CSV table of C-alpha atoms and ligand atoms in Angstrom, one decimal:
chain,number,residue,atom,x,y,z
A,245,MET,CA,97.8,117.8,144.8
A,246,SER,CA,101.0,116.1,146.1
A,247,LEU,CA,101.8,112.4,146.0
A,248,SER,CA,101.7,112.2,149.7
A,249,GLU,CA,98.2,113.8,149.8
A,250,ILE,CA,96.9,111.2,147.3
A,251,LYS,CA,98.5,108.4,149.4
A,252,GLN,CA,96.8,109.7,152.5
A,253,ARG,CA,93.4,109.8,150.7
A,254,ILE,CA,94.0,106.2,149.6
A,255,GLU,CA,94.8,105.2,153.2
A,256,LYS,CA,91.6,106.9,154.4
A,257,ALA,CA,89.5,105.2,151.8
A,258,GLU,CA,91.0,101.8,152.7
A,259,ALA,CA,90.2,102.4,156.3
A,260,ALA,CA,86.6,103.6,155.5
A,261,ALA,CA,86.0,100.5,153.5
A,262,GLY,CA,87.3,98.2,156.2
A,263,ARG,CA,90.2,97.2,154.0
A,264,ALA,CA,93.8,96.4,155.1
A,265,PRO,CA,96.3,99.2,154.9
A,266,GLY,CA,98.3,98.8,151.7
A,267,SER,CA,95.7,96.7,150.0
A,268,VAL,CA,95.4,99.2,147.2
A,269,GLN,CA,98.2,99.9,144.8
A,270,LEU,CA,98.7,103.4,143.4
A,271,VAL,CA,99.5,103.4,139.7
A,272,ALA,CA,100.8,106.9,139.0
A,273,VAL,CA,99.8,107.6,135.4
A,274,SER,CA,102.7,109.5,133.9
A,275,LYS,CA,101.5,109.6,130.2
A,276,VAL,CA,102.2,112.9,128.5
A,277,GLN,CA,103.8,114.4,131.6
A,278,PRO,CA,107.1,116.3,131.4
A,279,ASP,CA,110.0,114.1,132.5
A,280,ALA,CA,110.9,116.5,135.3
A,281,ARG,CA,107.5,115.8,137.0
A,282,VAL,CA,107.9,112.1,136.6
A,283,ARG,CA,111.5,112.3,138.0
A,284,ASP,CA,110.2,114.3,140.9
A,285,VAL,CA,107.7,111.5,141.8
A,286,LEU,CA,110.4,108.9,141.4
A,287,THR,CA,112.7,110.9,143.7
A,288,GLN,CA,109.9,110.9,146.4
A,289,GLY,CA,110.2,107.1,146.3
A,290,HIS,CA,107.2,106.1,144.2
A,291,ARG,CA,107.9,103.2,141.9
A,292,LEU,CA,104.7,102.1,140.2
A,293,PHE,CA,103.7,104.0,137.1
A,294,GLY,CA,101.2,103.7,134.3
A,295,GLU,CA,101.5,104.6,130.6
A,296,ASN,CA,99.0,104.6,127.7
A,297,ARG,CA,101.2,104.1,124.7
A,298,VAL,CA,104.0,101.7,123.9
A,299,GLN,CA,106.0,104.2,121.9
A,300,GLU,CA,105.9,106.9,124.5
A,301,ALA,CA,106.9,104.4,127.3
A,302,ALA,CA,109.7,103.0,125.2
A,303,GLY,CA,111.1,106.5,124.8
A,304,LYS,CA,111.3,107.4,128.5
A,305,TRP,CA,111.3,104.4,130.8
A,306,PRO,CA,114.6,102.7,129.9
A,307,GLU,CA,116.4,105.8,131.2
A,308,PHE,CA,114.3,106.1,134.4
A,309,ARG,CA,114.8,102.4,135.1
A,310,ALA,CA,118.5,102.9,134.7
A,311,ASP,CA,118.4,105.7,137.3
A,312,PHE,CA,116.0,104.2,139.8
A,313,ASP,CA,115.8,100.7,141.2
A,314,GLY,CA,112.6,98.7,141.5
A,315,VAL,CA,110.5,100.6,139.0
A,316,SER,CA,107.4,98.9,137.7
A,317,VAL,CA,105.5,100.2,134.6
A,318,HIS,CA,102.0,99.1,133.6
A,319,LEU,CA,100.4,99.6,130.2
A,320,LEU,CA,96.9,101.0,130.5
A,321,GLY,CA,96.0,102.0,127.0
A,322,PRO,CA,94.9,100.1,123.9
A,323,LEU,CA,97.4,97.6,122.4
A,324,GLN,CA,97.7,96.6,118.8
A,325,SER,CA,98.7,93.0,118.3
A,326,ASN,CA,101.7,94.0,116.2
A,327,LYS,CA,103.1,95.9,119.2
A,328,ALA,CA,102.4,93.1,121.7
A,329,ARG,CA,106.0,91.8,121.7
A,330,GLN,CA,107.4,95.2,122.5
A,331,ALA,CA,104.8,95.8,125.2
A,332,MET,CA,105.6,92.4,126.8
A,333,GLU,CA,109.3,93.3,126.9
A,334,LEU,CA,108.6,96.8,128.3
A,335,PHE,CA,105.8,96.4,130.8
A,336,ASP,CA,105.4,94.6,134.1
A,337,ALA,CA,101.6,94.4,133.7
A,338,ILE,CA,99.1,95.1,130.9
A,339,HIS,CA,95.7,96.3,132.1
A,340,SER,CA,94.1,96.6,128.7
A,341,VAL,CA,93.8,93.1,127.3
A,342,ASP,CA,90.5,93.9,125.6
A,343,ARG,CA,89.8,91.1,123.1
A,344,PRO,CA,90.4,87.4,122.5
A,345,LYS,CA,92.7,88.0,119.4
A,346,LEU,CA,95.1,90.1,121.6
A,347,ALA,CA,95.0,87.4,124.3
A,348,ARG,CA,96.0,84.8,121.7
A,349,ALA,CA,98.8,86.9,120.4
A,350,ILE,CA,100.1,87.5,123.9
A,351,ALA,CA,99.9,83.7,124.6
A,352,ARG,CA,102.0,82.9,121.5
A,353,LEU,CA,104.6,85.5,122.5
A,354,ALA,CA,104.7,84.3,126.1
A,355,GLN,CA,105.7,80.8,124.8
A,356,GLU,CA,108.4,82.3,122.7
A,357,LEU,CA,109.7,84.8,125.2
A,358,GLY,CA,109.3,82.4,128.2
A,359,GLN,CA,107.7,85.2,130.2
A,360,CYS,CA,104.5,87.2,130.4
A,361,PRO,CA,103.5,90.4,132.3
A,362,ASP,CA,100.6,90.2,134.7
A,363,LEU,CA,97.4,90.7,132.8
A,364,PHE,CA,94.1,92.4,133.5
A,365,LEU,CA,91.2,91.8,131.1
A,366,GLN,CA,89.3,95.0,130.2
A,367,VAL,CA,85.5,95.0,130.4
A,368,ASN,CA,83.4,97.6,128.7
A,369,THR,CA,81.0,97.9,131.6
A,370,GLY,CA,79.2,100.9,130.0
A,371,GLU,CA,78.8,99.0,126.7
A,372,GLU,CA,80.1,102.1,124.8
A,373,PRO,CA,80.7,101.5,121.1
A,374,GLN,CA,83.8,103.6,121.0
A,375,LYS,CA,85.4,102.0,124.1
A,376,ALA,CA,87.7,99.0,124.3
A,377,GLY,CA,87.0,95.9,126.3
A,378,VAL,CA,84.6,92.9,126.1
A,379,LEU,CA,80.9,93.3,126.9
A,380,PRO,CA,79.9,92.3,130.4
A,381,ALA,CA,77.9,89.4,128.9
A,382,ASP,CA,81.1,88.0,127.3
A,383,ALA,CA,83.4,88.5,130.2
A,384,ASP,CA,83.1,85.0,131.7
A,385,ASP,CA,84.0,83.4,128.4
A,386,PHE,CA,86.9,85.8,127.9
A,387,VAL,CA,88.3,84.9,131.4
A,388,ALA,CA,87.9,81.2,130.6
A,389,GLU,CA,89.7,81.6,127.2
A,390,ALA,CA,92.6,83.5,128.7
A,391,ARG,CA,93.0,80.9,131.4
A,392,ALA,CA,92.9,78.1,128.9
A,393,LEU,CA,95.7,79.9,127.1
A,394,ASP,CA,97.7,79.7,130.4
A,395,LEU,CA,97.9,83.4,130.7
A,396,PRO,CA,98.6,85.0,134.1
A,397,VAL,CA,95.3,86.7,134.5
A,398,LYS,CA,95.4,88.8,137.7
A,399,GLY,CA,92.1,90.6,137.4
A,400,LEU,CA,89.8,92.9,135.5
A,401,MET,CA,89.9,96.5,134.4
A,402,CYS,CA,87.2,99.1,133.5
A,403,ILE,CA,86.9,102.7,132.5
A,404,PRO,CA,83.3,103.9,133.3
A,405,PRO,CA,81.5,106.2,131.0
A,406,VAL,CA,82.3,109.8,131.9
A,407,ASP,CA,78.7,110.9,132.4
A,408,GLU,CA,77.5,108.0,134.6
A,409,GLU,CA,77.8,107.2,138.3
A,410,PRO,CA,81.0,105.2,138.4
A,411,SER,CA,80.1,103.1,141.5
A,412,LEU,CA,77.6,101.1,139.5
A,413,HIS,CA,80.3,100.2,137.0
A,414,PHE,CA,82.8,99.4,139.8
A,415,ALA,CA,80.2,97.2,141.5
A,416,LEU,CA,79.6,95.3,138.2
A,417,LEU,CA,83.3,94.7,137.6
A,418,ARG,CA,83.7,93.4,141.1
A,419,LYS,CA,80.8,91.0,140.6
A,420,ILE,CA,82.2,89.6,137.4
A,421,ALA,CA,85.6,89.3,139.1
A,422,GLU,CA,84.2,87.5,142.1
A,423,ARG,CA,82.2,85.0,140.2
A,424,ASN,CA,85.4,84.2,138.2
A,425,GLY,CA,87.6,83.9,141.3
A,426,LEU,CA,89.8,86.9,140.3
A,427,ASP,CA,91.3,89.1,143.0
A,428,GLY,CA,92.6,92.1,141.0
A,429,LEU,CA,90.4,95.1,140.2
A,430,SER,CA,92.0,97.9,138.2
A,431,MET,CA,89.5,100.7,138.6
A,432,GLY,CA,89.3,104.3,139.7
A,433,MET,CA,91.1,107.4,138.4
A,434,SER,CA,91.7,110.9,139.7
A,435,GLY,CA,88.0,111.8,140.0
A,436,ASP,CA,86.7,108.6,141.5
A,437,PHE,CA,89.5,106.5,143.1
A,438,GLU,CA,88.0,106.7,146.6
A,439,THR,CA,84.7,105.4,145.3
A,440,ALA,CA,86.6,102.6,143.5
A,441,ILE,CA,88.4,101.7,146.7
A,442,GLY,CA,85.0,101.4,148.4
A,443,GLN,CA,84.0,99.0,145.8
A,444,GLY,CA,87.1,96.8,146.1
A,445,ALA,CA,89.7,98.3,143.7
A,446,THR,CA,93.2,96.8,144.1
A,447,HIS,CA,94.9,99.1,141.6
A,448,VAL,CA,93.8,102.8,141.2
A,449,ARG,CA,95.2,104.6,138.2
A,450,VAL,CA,95.7,108.2,139.1
A,451,GLY,CA,97.3,110.7,136.7
A,452,SER,CA,96.3,114.4,136.8
A,453,ALA,CA,95.6,114.5,140.5
A,454,ILE,CA,99.3,113.7,141.1
A,455,PHE,CA,101.1,115.3,138.2
A,456,GLY,CA,98.7,118.1,137.3
A,457,ALA,CA,96.7,118.6,134.2
A,458,ARG,CA,98.1,117.1,131.0
A,459,ASP,CA,98.9,119.5,128.2
A,460,THR,CA,97.5,117.2,125.5
A,461,ALA,CA,94.8,114.6,125.6
A,462,GLY,CA,96.2,111.1,126.3
B,540,PLP,C1,94.8,108.7,131.6
B,540,PLP,C2,94.3,107.4,132.2
B,540,PLP,C3,94.1,107.4,133.6
B,540,PLP,C4,94.4,108.5,134.6
B,540,PLP,O1,93.5,109.5,134.4
B,540,PLP,P1,93.4,110.8,135.4
B,540,PLP,O2,92.0,111.3,135.2
B,540,PLP,O3,94.4,111.7,134.9
B,540,PLP,O4,93.7,110.3,136.7
B,540,PLP,C5,93.7,106.2,134.1
B,540,PLP,N1,93.4,105.1,133.4
B,540,PLP,C6,93.6,105.1,132.0
B,540,PLP,C7,93.2,103.9,131.2
B,540,PLP,C8,94.0,106.3,131.4
B,540,PLP,O5,94.1,106.3,130.1
């Protein structure tokens, strides 16, 4: 599917949900994609991208940034505390702040660097043992702690279980965001971004639907 088709589907979903045109940002997930495909999407004018790994992003985005103005890259995947500094220097936003320890490490570095990317706190809405994020029951405390650390918390992020109806998870994330006064909702991927927009997503993370299937799991 082409970039313009995805954008049209986003516009339609915005309209169907009674939301303002342009209220949803498309994060084009370029992890593991060949550089030529990413460059093609950049050439079409798209500027917002998502990556899963610090190392991979560090290897390709400095060059793309040198070639294209106004590029924004968001980290979507798990972040080890010892890579937080590099991530904060590389990314414009981090969607995967998934535990208090990481929030505290980011806060210390923000003091030192005098800057901090926009942050989304990840909630494990499906309470899956293998998945990152705080449990829904701990989300309010996590938001409060991140705010007490003076972090720029823009919203929440979730990745629903693969075998469950995603809309229930999107609705839960939205409810947690609303009661905490957060506007940002990073939710929805290739298979369910329209559903997520219906539930209030502000950032949809779409990879394979734009770039084609990934050769390796990311
Ligand atoms: C890979 C990935 C995506 C994109 O997945 P697609 O199904 O290819 O759209 C979105 N969010 C996260 C966190 C990812 O790791």
